[in-house]
Amino acid sequence: MITFRPKLFDTLSGYHRTSFTHDLSAGITVGVLALPLAMAFAIASGMTPTAGIWTAIVAGFLISALGGSRVQIGGPTGAFIPIIYGIVVDYGVPNLLIATMMSGVMLLAMGAFRLGNMIRFIPVSVVIGFTNGIAVVIFISQIKDFLGLNIAKMPGEFFGKMEALFDAANTLHLPTLAASVASLAILLSWNRLAARAAWMRRLPGPLAVLLIATAVNALLHLPIDTIGSRFGGIPQDLPGFGFPALSLSTLGKLIAPALTIALLGAIESLLSARVADSQIDDRHDPNQELMAQGIANVVAPLFGGFAATGAIARTATNIRSGGRTPVAGMLHGLVLLAVVLALAPLASHIPLATLSAIVVVVSVNMGEWHAFGWRELTRYSVQYRAILLGTFIVTVVFDLTLAVELGMVLASLFFIYRMSDLTRIERIPLEDYYGVDALARDDGTPRIIAYRVFGSLFFGAANKLENLLLMQDGHPDALILDMEKVINIDTTGLDILQTLHRNLQKRGAELILCDLNSQPASILERSGFAETLGRDHLAGNITDALFRAQRTGGLVPEVSYA
C-alpha cells in the first residue's frame, strides 16, 4: 500500500511561537549559506547561476515541505557536479532538464514501492569510494576557473580534461589566480576563526568571502571574470514556467543519465537524513523522503532548475542554527527568493574565482581522505580495499554509474565467496557413537555415512555438495545429511540435493535429511522434493535418521521435522 505522509504533518500539531522563532533563525542562516553554494555548484556543473538559485528555491522548499525528515535541507549539491556537467556536455541543457524529470519519476516510484531501505544495502566501501572520487572530479573541474585558464569548452571525460588543462597551462591569468588564492585564504581563515568567535559563526564562511570579494571587485573593477561578464547577471524576476523540449529520439539515451541522477540523489539524501537523525534523536521515513526528492526533481526543471537532493552541510547548519521542523527548510527557500528579488543586480560583481574557491573547499571537505591512509587500509580485508580503490579510480577516470556498478558487482562477488567459504560439510563419526559393527558391512565398508552441513546451500556453495559423492568411502546403503545448521537453501542448492538423490538411487542407496529448519523445509515442500524423497526420508534428528537408515526398505512411521 502506497502511503504519502510528509513529516511536516507530524510536527505541526505541537507547533508554537518558540518553534517558529527557532525555525526562522535557522531558515535565514541556511538561506544565506545556500546562495553562494547554489551559484557555485551551478556554474561548476555547466549551468547558469540563475538555474542553481531556482533549484535551491523550488526543490529546497518542496523537499522540506513533503519530505520524510524534520530537518533535511535540499538543493543542488557538489556531488552532482560531474554528473550534471557530463550530461550538459553530451546532451545539452534541454535534455538535462528532461533527464532530471525522469530521475524524479524514478525516485518517486522508488519511494512509492518502499525501496528506501534498500539504499542501505550499498556497502560503505562503495559509498566512500565514489564520494572521494566525486570530490577529486569536482576539484579537477575547478582548476580552469581557479587559475583563469583560457579553455573555450572543458571536455566532459577525464583524459580530455587533463589534456585541455595541460594544453592551456601557459594561459594562466595572474589576477584570477590572485583573487582565487585570496578568496581561499579568507574562507579558510574565516572558518577557523569562527570556531572561537561567536559573532563570526552567525555569518557562514562562503557568504562572508562572497560579500568581501564582491565588494572589493565592485570598488576596484578587477580584470577578472564575474557573473555579469560571463552570464549577464541574474534576472530580478520570477522564471518562466514551461516544459523542456522533448525529443523522442534522445529519450532512450537519457535513461542511463536519469538513473545515475536518481541513484546518487537517493544515496546522498538518505545518508544526509541518517546523519541528521543522529543529531536530533529522530528517525526519518526513507520512502517519504524519496518521494519528496522525486517530486522536487520533477518540478524544479519546470522553472529552469536541475537535479537536487539532500545537502549534508546545509542540513547540519540547519540543526546547529536551531531548526527542528520542516518549516525551517521551507523558510530557507523563501529567504533565497527574497534575496534574489531584492539583490539580484549586485550579483553581477561576484567574481567567478571566488565561487571556484568555495567549490574547491567543498570538494576537499566532502572526501573521507583518512580512509585512504595506509594504516587505515591495512585494518581491513583485501576485498574491502579492492572495492574502495576500484570504485574510487573508476569514478575519477570514467563515471559514477560504472563505478557504482563495479563496486556493487565486486561487493556481491566477494560476499558470495565469503558465504561459500563459510559453508562447509563435515563427516559425522557415527562409529564413535554407535560402534563399527552396527554400521559396517562384513568387508568393513560403512553401510551408513552421515555429514553435518553448515551455512547456506546456495549457488555459490553448490560445489560443496557436488563433491560429496567423492568424499564417500565405498558405496553406502544410506547417506544422512544433518541440516540443523543450514539456514537457507536456494533453487541451485535444491537442484544439487535432487541430483544427489538421483545418483544415490542409481546405486541403490538412500538419501535421508534430518533437522530441517523452516526455510529449507519450506522450499522442499513447495518444490515437491519432499514428496519425491519420501516422508520417511525426512527425520527430526540424527538418531531418528539412523533408525530410518537401518530400516531402509521396511515400513517406517513418519516423523515430523522442524
Coordinates of C-alpha atoms in Angstrom, one line a residue:
M1 CA 0.0 0.0 0.0
I2 CA 1.3 3.4 -1.0
T3 CA 1.4 5.9 1.8
F4 CA 2.2 9.6 1.5
R5 CA 2.6 11.4 4.8
P6 CA 5.2 14.2 5.0
K7 CA 7.0 14.8 8.2
L8 CA 5.5 18.3 8.3
F9 CA 2.1 16.8 9.3
D10 CA 3.7 15.2 12.4
T11 CA 5.4 18.4 13.6
L12 CA 2.5 20.9 13.2
S13 CA 0.3 19.5 15.9
G14 CA 2.6 20.8 18.7
Y15 CA 4.0 23.8 16.8
H16 CA 4.2 27.1 18.7
R17 CA 5.8 30.6 18.6
T18 CA 9.1 29.5 20.0
S19 CA 9.4 26.7 17.4
F20 CA 8.7 29.3 14.6
T21 CA 11.4 31.7 16.1
H22 CA 14.0 28.9 16.0
D23 CA 12.9 27.8 12.5
L24 CA 13.0 31.4 11.2
S25 CA 16.5 31.9 12.6
A26 CA 17.7 28.6 11.0
G27 CA 15.9 29.4 7.8
I28 CA 17.6 32.7 7.4
T29 CA 21.1 31.3 8.2
V30 CA 20.7 28.4 5.8
G31 CA 19.2 30.6 3.1
V32 CA 22.2 32.9 3.0
L33 CA 24.5 30.0 3.1
A34 CA 22.7 28.3 0.2
L35 CA 23.0 31.4 -2.1
P36 CA 26.8 31.2 -2.8
L37 CA 26.7 27.4 -2.9
A38 CA 23.8 27.3 -5.3
M39 CA 25.6 29.6 -7.7
A40 CA 28.9 27.9 -7.4
F41 CA 27.6 24.4 -7.9
A42 CA 25.5 25.5 -10.9
I43 CA 28.5 27.2 -12.7
A44 CA 30.7 24.2 -11.9
S45 CA 28.0 22.0 -13.4
G46 CA 27.9 23.9 -16.7
M47 CA 24.7 25.7 -15.8
T48 CA 23.9 29.4 -15.2
P49 CA 23.9 30.7 -11.6
T50 CA 20.2 31.5 -12.0
A51 CA 19.5 27.9 -12.6
G52 CA 21.3 27.0 -9.4
I53 CA 19.4 29.6 -7.3
W54 CA 16.0 28.5 -8.6
T55 CA 16.9 24.9 -8.0
A56 CA 17.6 25.8 -4.4
I57 CA 14.4 27.7 -4.0
V58 CA 11.9 25.3 -5.7
A59 CA 13.5 22.0 -4.8
G60 CA 14.6 23.2 -1.4
F61 CA 11.0 24.3 -0.5
L62 CA 9.4 21.0 -1.8
I63 CA 11.9 18.7 -0.2
S64 CA 11.3 20.2 3.2
A65 CA 7.5 20.5 2.8
L66 CA 7.0 17.0 1.5
G67 CA 10.0 15.0 2.9
G68 CA 10.3 12.4 5.5
S69 CA 12.9 14.2 7.6
R70 CA 12.3 17.0 10.1
V71 CA 15.5 18.9 9.3
Q72 CA 16.6 17.9 5.7
I73 CA 17.7 20.8 3.5
G74 CA 17.6 20.2 -0.2
G75 CA 19.1 21.8 -3.2
P76 CA 22.0 21.5 -5.7
T77 CA 25.0 19.7 -4.3
G78 CA 28.6 19.3 -5.1
A79 CA 28.2 15.5 -5.7
F80 CA 26.1 16.3 -8.7
I81 CA 28.7 18.5 -10.4
P82 CA 30.5 15.8 -12.5
I83 CA 27.1 14.1 -13.4
I84 CA 25.4 17.3 -14.5
Y85 CA 28.4 18.6 -16.3
G86 CA 28.8 15.4 -18.3
I87 CA 25.1 15.4 -19.3
V88 CA 25.3 19.0 -20.4
V89 CA 28.4 18.4 -22.5
D90 CA 27.0 15.2 -24.1
Y91 CA 23.3 16.0 -24.4
G92 CA 22.7 19.7 -23.8
V93 CA 20.8 21.7 -21.2
P94 CA 17.2 20.8 -22.5
N95 CA 18.0 17.1 -22.3
L96 CA 19.5 17.6 -18.8
L97 CA 16.1 19.0 -17.7
I98 CA 14.3 16.0 -19.2
A99 CA 16.8 13.6 -17.5
T100 CA 16.2 15.4 -14.2
M101 CA 12.5 15.0 -14.5
M102 CA 12.9 11.3 -15.5
S103 CA 15.1 10.8 -12.4
G104 CA 12.3 12.4 -10.4
V105 CA 9.8 9.9 -11.6
M106 CA 12.3 7.1 -10.7
L107 CA 12.7 8.5 -7.2
L108 CA 9.0 8.8 -6.8
A109 CA 8.5 5.2 -7.8
M110 CA 11.3 4.0 -5.5
G111 CA 9.6 5.7 -2.6
A112 CA 6.1 4.6 -3.5
F113 CA 7.2 1.0 -3.8
R114 CA 9.0 1.3 -0.4
L115 CA 12.5 0.8 -1.7
G116 CA 14.1 3.4 0.6
N117 CA 15.6 0.9 2.9
M118 CA 17.3 -0.9 0.0
I119 CA 19.7 2.0 -0.4
R120 CA 21.3 0.9 2.8
F121 CA 22.4 -2.3 1.1
I122 CA 25.1 -0.4 -0.7
P123 CA 28.4 -1.2 1.1
V124 CA 30.2 1.6 2.9
S125 CA 33.3 0.9 0.8
V126 CA 31.4 1.7 -2.3
V127 CA 30.0 4.9 -0.8
I128 CA 33.4 6.1 0.4
G129 CA 35.0 5.2 -2.9
F130 CA 32.6 7.1 -5.1
T131 CA 32.3 10.0 -2.7
N132 CA 36.1 10.6 -2.7
G133 CA 36.1 10.0 -6.4
I134 CA 33.5 12.7 -6.9
A135 CA 35.5 15.1 -4.7
V136 CA 38.5 14.6 -7.0
V137 CA 36.4 15.2 -10.1
I138 CA 35.0 18.4 -8.6
F139 CA 38.5 19.6 -7.7
I140 CA 39.7 19.0 -11.2
S141 CA 36.7 20.8 -12.7
Q142 CA 37.6 23.9 -10.8
I143 CA 41.2 24.2 -12.0
K144 CA 40.2 26.2 -15.0
D145 CA 38.3 29.0 -13.2
F146 CA 40.7 28.9 -10.2
L147 CA 43.7 29.6 -12.5
G148 CA 41.8 31.6 -15.1
L149 CA 42.9 29.3 -17.9
N150 CA 41.7 30.1 -21.4
I151 CA 39.7 27.0 -22.3
A152 CA 36.7 27.6 -24.5
K153 CA 34.9 24.3 -23.6
M154 CA 36.1 21.9 -21.0
P155 CA 35.6 18.3 -22.1
G156 CA 33.4 16.0 -20.0
E157 CA 35.7 13.0 -19.7
F158 CA 38.8 12.6 -17.6
F159 CA 41.5 12.3 -20.2
G160 CA 40.1 15.1 -22.3
K161 CA 40.1 17.4 -19.2
M162 CA 43.7 16.5 -18.4
E163 CA 44.8 17.2 -22.0
A164 CA 42.8 20.5 -22.1
L165 CA 44.3 21.7 -18.8
F166 CA 47.8 20.7 -19.9
D167 CA 47.5 22.5 -23.2
A168 CA 46.1 25.7 -21.6
A169 CA 48.7 25.8 -18.8
N170 CA 50.5 28.7 -20.5
T171 CA 47.3 30.8 -20.4
L172 CA 47.5 31.2 -16.6
H173 CA 45.8 34.5 -15.6
L174 CA 47.6 36.0 -12.6
P175 CA 44.8 38.4 -11.5
T176 CA 42.4 35.5 -11.4
L177 CA 44.9 33.3 -9.6
A178 CA 45.4 36.1 -7.0
A179 CA 41.7 36.5 -6.5
S180 CA 41.3 32.7 -6.1
V181 CA 44.1 32.4 -3.6
A182 CA 42.9 35.4 -1.6
S183 CA 39.3 34.1 -1.5
L184 CA 40.6 30.7 -0.5
A185 CA 42.7 32.2 2.3
I186 CA 39.7 34.3 3.6
L187 CA 37.4 31.4 3.5
L188 CA 39.7 29.1 5.4
S189 CA 40.7 31.8 7.9
W190 CA 37.0 32.7 8.5
N191 CA 36.1 29.1 9.1
R192 CA 39.0 28.7 11.6
L193 CA 38.3 31.9 13.5
A194 CA 34.5 31.3 13.6
A195 CA 35.2 28.4 15.9
R196 CA 36.3 30.9 18.5
A197 CA 34.3 34.0 17.7
A198 CA 30.5 33.7 18.2
W199 CA 29.7 36.7 16.0
M200 CA 31.6 35.2 13.1
R201 CA 29.5 31.9 13.3
R202 CA 26.4 33.9 12.6
L203 CA 27.8 34.6 9.1
P204 CA 28.7 31.4 7.1
G205 CA 32.2 31.4 5.6
P206 CA 31.1 31.0 2.0
L207 CA 28.7 34.0 2.3
A208 CA 31.4 36.1 4.1
V209 CA 34.0 35.6 1.4
L210 CA 31.4 36.2 -1.3
L211 CA 30.4 39.5 0.2
I212 CA 34.0 40.6 0.7
A213 CA 35.2 39.6 -2.8
T214 CA 32.1 41.2 -4.4
A215 CA 32.6 44.4 -2.6
V216 CA 36.3 44.6 -3.5
N217 CA 35.6 43.8 -7.1
A218 CA 32.8 46.4 -7.3
L219 CA 35.1 49.1 -5.9
L220 CA 38.3 48.2 -7.8
H221 CA 36.9 46.8 -11.0
L222 CA 39.3 43.9 -11.1
P223 CA 40.3 42.4 -14.5
I224 CA 38.7 39.1 -13.7
D225 CA 35.6 37.2 -14.9
T226 CA 32.4 37.8 -13.0
I227 CA 28.8 36.5 -13.1
G228 CA 27.9 39.7 -15.0
S229 CA 30.7 39.3 -17.6
R230 CA 30.0 35.6 -18.3
F231 CA 26.3 35.2 -17.7
G232 CA 24.9 38.7 -17.9
G233 CA 23.9 38.8 -14.3
I234 CA 20.9 37.3 -12.5
P235 CA 17.4 38.3 -13.6
Q236 CA 15.4 40.2 -10.9
D237 CA 12.1 38.5 -11.6
L238 CA 10.4 35.1 -11.5
P239 CA 11.5 32.5 -14.0
G240 CA 9.2 31.4 -16.8
F241 CA 7.2 28.2 -16.3
G242 CA 7.4 25.6 -19.1
F243 CA 8.2 22.1 -20.1
P244 CA 11.6 21.4 -21.7
A245 CA 11.5 20.5 -25.4
L246 CA 11.1 16.7 -25.6
S247 CA 12.8 14.7 -28.4
L248 CA 11.7 11.0 -28.6
S249 CA 14.9 10.2 -30.5
T250 CA 17.0 11.0 -27.5
L251 CA 14.6 9.9 -24.7
G252 CA 16.1 6.3 -24.7
K253 CA 19.6 7.7 -24.4
L254 CA 18.7 9.7 -21.3
I255 CA 17.6 6.6 -19.3
A256 CA 21.1 5.9 -18.1
P257 CA 21.9 9.5 -17.1
A258 CA 18.5 9.8 -15.4
L259 CA 19.2 6.6 -13.4
T260 CA 22.6 8.0 -12.3
I261 CA 20.9 11.1 -11.0
A262 CA 18.2 9.1 -9.2
L263 CA 20.7 6.7 -7.7
L264 CA 23.1 9.4 -6.5
G265 CA 20.2 11.6 -5.3
A266 CA 18.7 8.7 -3.3
I267 CA 22.0 7.8 -1.7
E268 CA 23.0 11.3 -0.8
S269 CA 19.6 12.3 0.6
L270 CA 19.2 9.2 2.7
L271 CA 22.8 9.5 4.0
S272 CA 22.1 13.1 4.9
A273 CA 18.9 12.2 6.6
R274 CA 20.5 9.4 8.6
V275 CA 23.3 11.7 9.8
A276 CA 20.7 14.3 10.8
D277 CA 18.7 11.6 12.8
S278 CA 21.7 11.0 15.0
Q279 CA 22.0 14.7 15.8
I280 CA 18.3 15.4 16.7
D281 CA 17.4 11.9 18.1
D282 CA 14.8 11.3 15.5
R283 CA 14.1 8.7 12.7
H284 CA 13.3 9.8 9.1
D285 CA 11.0 8.0 6.7
P286 CA 13.2 7.0 3.8
N287 CA 10.3 6.2 1.4
Q288 CA 8.6 9.5 2.1
E289 CA 12.0 11.3 1.6
L290 CA 12.5 9.6 -1.8
M291 CA 9.0 10.6 -2.9
A292 CA 9.7 14.2 -1.9
Q293 CA 13.0 14.1 -3.8
G294 CA 11.2 12.8 -6.8
I295 CA 8.5 15.5 -6.8
A296 CA 11.2 18.2 -6.4
N297 CA 13.2 16.9 -9.3
V298 CA 10.1 16.8 -11.5
V299 CA 9.0 20.3 -10.6
A300 CA 12.4 22.2 -10.5
P301 CA 13.2 21.8 -14.2
L302 CA 9.8 23.4 -15.0
F303 CA 11.3 26.6 -13.5
G304 CA 14.7 26.2 -15.2
G305 CA 16.3 24.3 -12.3
F306 CA 18.1 21.0 -12.4
A307 CA 18.9 18.0 -10.1
A308 CA 18.6 18.4 -6.3
T309 CA 19.0 16.2 -3.3
G310 CA 19.5 16.5 0.4
A311 CA 22.6 18.5 1.3
I312 CA 24.6 17.3 4.3
A313 CA 26.4 20.6 5.1
R314 CA 23.3 22.7 4.9
T315 CA 21.3 20.2 6.9
A316 CA 23.9 20.2 9.6
T317 CA 23.9 24.1 9.6
N318 CA 20.1 24.0 9.9
I319 CA 20.4 21.8 13.0
R320 CA 23.2 23.9 14.6
S321 CA 21.1 27.0 14.0
G322 CA 18.1 25.7 15.9
G323 CA 15.9 24.3 13.1
R324 CA 13.8 21.3 14.3
T325 CA 10.9 21.1 11.9
P326 CA 10.4 21.2 8.1
V327 CA 9.3 24.8 8.4
A328 CA 12.9 25.9 8.7
G329 CA 13.7 24.3 5.3
M330 CA 10.7 25.9 3.7
L331 CA 11.7 29.3 5.1
H332 CA 15.2 28.8 3.7
G333 CA 13.7 28.7 0.2
L334 CA 11.6 31.8 0.8
V335 CA 14.7 33.7 2.1
L336 CA 16.5 32.8 -1.1
L337 CA 13.6 34.0 -3.1
A338 CA 13.5 37.3 -1.2
V339 CA 17.3 37.8 -1.7
V340 CA 17.0 37.2 -5.4
L341 CA 14.1 39.5 -5.9
A342 CA 15.8 42.3 -3.8
L343 CA 19.5 42.0 -4.5
A344 CA 19.9 40.3 -7.9
P345 CA 21.6 43.2 -9.6
L346 CA 24.5 43.1 -7.1
A347 CA 25.3 39.6 -8.2
S348 CA 26.9 40.9 -11.5
H349 CA 30.0 41.8 -9.5
I350 CA 30.6 38.3 -7.9
P351 CA 34.0 37.0 -9.1
L352 CA 33.9 33.5 -10.6
A353 CA 37.3 33.0 -8.9
T354 CA 35.6 33.3 -5.5
L355 CA 32.9 30.8 -6.4
S356 CA 35.6 28.5 -7.6
A357 CA 37.5 28.8 -4.3
I358 CA 34.3 27.9 -2.4
V359 CA 33.8 24.8 -4.5
V360 CA 37.4 23.8 -4.0
V361 CA 36.9 23.9 -0.2
V362 CA 33.7 21.9 -0.6
S363 CA 35.4 19.2 -2.6
V364 CA 38.2 18.9 -0.1
N365 CA 35.8 18.7 2.8
M366 CA 33.4 16.2 1.3
G367 CA 36.1 13.5 0.9
E368 CA 36.9 11.0 3.6
W369 CA 40.6 11.1 2.9
H370 CA 41.6 9.2 6.1
A371 CA 40.1 6.1 4.5
F372 CA 43.0 6.1 2.0
G373 CA 45.7 6.1 4.7
W374 CA 47.9 3.1 4.6
R375 CA 47.3 2.3 8.3
E376 CA 43.5 2.6 7.8
L377 CA 43.6 0.4 4.6
T378 CA 45.6 -2.3 6.3
R379 CA 43.0 -2.6 9.0
Y380 CA 40.6 -4.1 6.5
S381 CA 40.5 -7.1 4.2
V382 CA 41.9 -7.2 0.7
Q383 CA 38.3 -7.4 -0.6
Y384 CA 37.4 -4.1 1.1
R385 CA 40.4 -2.4 -0.3
A386 CA 39.7 -3.7 -3.8
I387 CA 36.1 -2.4 -3.7
L388 CA 37.1 1.0 -2.2
L389 CA 40.0 1.7 -4.6
G390 CA 38.3 0.2 -7.6
T391 CA 35.2 2.4 -7.1
F392 CA 37.3 5.5 -6.5
I393 CA 39.5 5.0 -9.6
V394 CA 36.6 4.3 -11.9
T395 CA 34.6 7.3 -10.6
V396 CA 37.6 9.6 -11.3
V397 CA 38.6 8.1 -14.7
F398 CA 35.3 7.1 -16.1
D399 CA 31.9 7.9 -14.5
L400 CA 29.9 7.4 -11.3
T401 CA 27.4 4.9 -12.9
L402 CA 30.1 2.5 -13.9
A403 CA 31.9 2.9 -10.6
V404 CA 28.8 2.0 -8.5
E405 CA 28.0 -0.9 -10.8
L406 CA 31.6 -2.1 -10.5
G407 CA 31.6 -1.6 -6.7
M408 CA 28.3 -3.5 -6.3
V409 CA 29.5 -6.3 -8.6
L410 CA 32.7 -6.7 -6.7
A411 CA 30.9 -6.5 -3.3
S412 CA 28.5 -9.2 -4.5
L413 CA 31.2 -11.5 -5.7
F414 CA 33.2 -11.1 -2.5
F415 CA 30.1 -11.7 -0.5
I416 CA 29.3 -14.9 -2.5
Y417 CA 32.9 -16.0 -2.0
R418 CA 32.8 -15.4 1.7
M419 CA 29.4 -17.1 2.2
S420 CA 30.7 -20.0 0.1
D421 CA 33.8 -20.2 2.3
L422 CA 31.6 -20.3 5.4
T423 CA 29.5 -23.1 4.0
R424 CA 31.1 -26.4 4.9
I425 CA 30.3 -30.1 5.2
E426 CA 31.8 -32.3 8.0
R427 CA 31.8 -36.0 8.4
I428 CA 30.0 -37.2 11.5
P429 CA 32.0 -40.1 13.0
L430 CA 29.0 -42.4 13.6
E431 CA 31.2 -45.3 14.6
D432 CA 32.4 -43.3 17.7
Y433 CA 28.8 -43.2 19.0
Y434 CA 27.2 -46.4 17.7
G435 CA 30.1 -48.8 17.1
V436 CA 31.7 -50.1 14.0
D437 CA 29.9 -53.4 13.9
A438 CA 26.4 -51.8 13.9
L439 CA 27.2 -49.6 10.8
A440 CA 29.6 -51.6 8.7
R441 CA 29.4 -54.5 6.3
D442 CA 31.3 -57.7 6.7
D443 CA 34.1 -56.3 4.5
G444 CA 34.4 -53.3 6.8
T445 CA 32.9 -50.7 4.4
P446 CA 30.3 -48.4 6.0
R447 CA 26.6 -49.1 5.4
I448 CA 25.6 -45.6 6.6
I449 CA 27.5 -42.4 6.2
A450 CA 26.4 -39.1 7.8
Y451 CA 27.5 -35.5 7.2
R452 CA 26.7 -32.3 9.0
V453 CA 26.1 -29.3 6.7
F454 CA 26.8 -25.7 7.9
G455 CA 25.8 -22.4 6.4
S456 CA 23.8 -21.7 3.2
L457 CA 23.3 -24.1 0.3
F458 CA 23.2 -21.6 -2.5
F459 CA 24.6 -21.3 -6.0
G460 CA 28.0 -20.1 -4.6
A461 CA 28.4 -23.2 -2.5
A462 CA 27.0 -25.7 -4.9
N463 CA 30.4 -27.4 -5.4
K464 CA 30.4 -28.4 -1.8
L465 CA 27.5 -30.8 -2.4
E466 CA 28.7 -31.8 -5.8
N467 CA 31.9 -33.1 -4.3
L468 CA 30.0 -35.0 -1.6
L469 CA 29.9 -38.3 -3.5
L470 CA 33.7 -38.1 -4.0
M471 CA 34.1 -37.9 -0.2
Q472 CA 32.3 -41.2 0.5
D473 CA 34.1 -44.4 1.3
G474 CA 32.8 -47.2 -0.9
H475 CA 29.0 -47.3 -1.8
P476 CA 26.9 -46.9 1.4
D477 CA 23.3 -48.0 1.6
A478 CA 22.3 -44.7 3.1
L479 CA 23.6 -41.1 3.2
I480 CA 22.4 -38.9 6.0
L481 CA 22.6 -35.1 5.9
D482 CA 22.2 -33.3 9.2
M483 CA 20.7 -29.9 8.1
E484 CA 20.3 -28.3 11.6
K485 CA 23.0 -25.7 10.8
V486 CA 21.7 -24.9 7.3
I487 CA 19.9 -21.5 7.4
N488 CA 19.0 -21.3 3.7
I489 CA 18.6 -23.3 0.5
D490 CA 18.1 -21.7 -2.9
T491 CA 17.0 -23.3 -6.1
T492 CA 20.5 -24.2 -7.1
G493 CA 21.1 -25.9 -3.7
L494 CA 17.8 -27.7 -4.1
D495 CA 18.8 -28.9 -7.6
I496 CA 22.1 -30.3 -6.2
L497 CA 20.1 -32.2 -3.5
Q498 CA 17.8 -33.6 -6.2
T499 CA 20.9 -34.7 -8.3
L500 CA 22.5 -36.3 -5.2
H501 CA 19.2 -38.2 -4.5
R502 CA 19.1 -39.5 -8.1
N503 CA 22.7 -40.5 -8.1
L504 CA 22.3 -42.4 -4.8
Q505 CA 19.1 -44.1 -6.2
K506 CA 21.1 -45.4 -9.2
R507 CA 23.5 -47.1 -6.7
G508 CA 20.6 -48.5 -4.7
A509 CA 21.3 -46.1 -1.8
E510 CA 19.0 -43.8 0.1
L511 CA 19.3 -40.1 1.0
I512 CA 17.9 -39.0 4.4
L513 CA 17.7 -35.4 5.6
C514 CA 17.2 -34.5 9.3
D515 CA 16.8 -31.4 11.4
L516 CA 15.5 -29.2 8.7
N517 CA 14.9 -25.5 9.6
S518 CA 11.9 -23.6 8.4
Q519 CA 13.2 -22.1 5.2
P520 CA 14.9 -25.3 3.9
A521 CA 11.8 -27.3 4.8
S522 CA 9.6 -24.8 3.0
I523 CA 11.4 -24.9 -0.3
L524 CA 11.4 -28.8 -0.2
E525 CA 7.7 -28.7 0.3
R526 CA 7.0 -26.0 -2.4
S527 CA 9.2 -27.7 -4.9
G528 CA 7.7 -31.2 -4.4
F529 CA 11.1 -32.7 -3.5
A530 CA 9.7 -33.7 0.0
E531 CA 7.2 -36.0 -1.8
T532 CA 9.8 -37.2 -4.3
L533 CA 12.3 -38.0 -1.5
G534 CA 9.6 -39.6 0.7
R535 CA 8.3 -38.5 4.0
D536 CA 10.0 -41.4 5.6
H537 CA 13.3 -39.9 4.5
L538 CA 12.8 -36.7 6.5
A539 CA 13.8 -37.1 10.1
G540 CA 13.6 -34.9 13.2
N541 CA 17.2 -35.6 14.4
I542 CA 20.3 -37.7 13.7
T543 CA 19.2 -40.6 15.9
D544 CA 15.8 -40.9 14.2
A545 CA 17.7 -40.6 10.8
L546 CA 19.9 -43.6 11.8
F547 CA 16.9 -45.6 12.8
R548 CA 15.3 -44.9 9.4
A549 CA 18.5 -45.7 7.6
Q550 CA 18.8 -49.1 9.3
R551 CA 15.2 -49.8 8.5
T552 CA 15.6 -48.9 4.8
G553 CA 13.3 -50.9 2.7
G554 CA 11.0 -51.6 5.7
L555 CA 7.9 -49.8 7.0
V556 CA 9.0 -46.7 8.9
P557 CA 6.5 -44.4 10.6
E558 CA 6.5 -40.8 9.6
V559 CA 8.3 -38.3 11.9
S560 CA 7.6 -34.6 11.8
Y561 CA 10.5 -32.3 11.2
A562 CA 11.2 -28.7 12.1

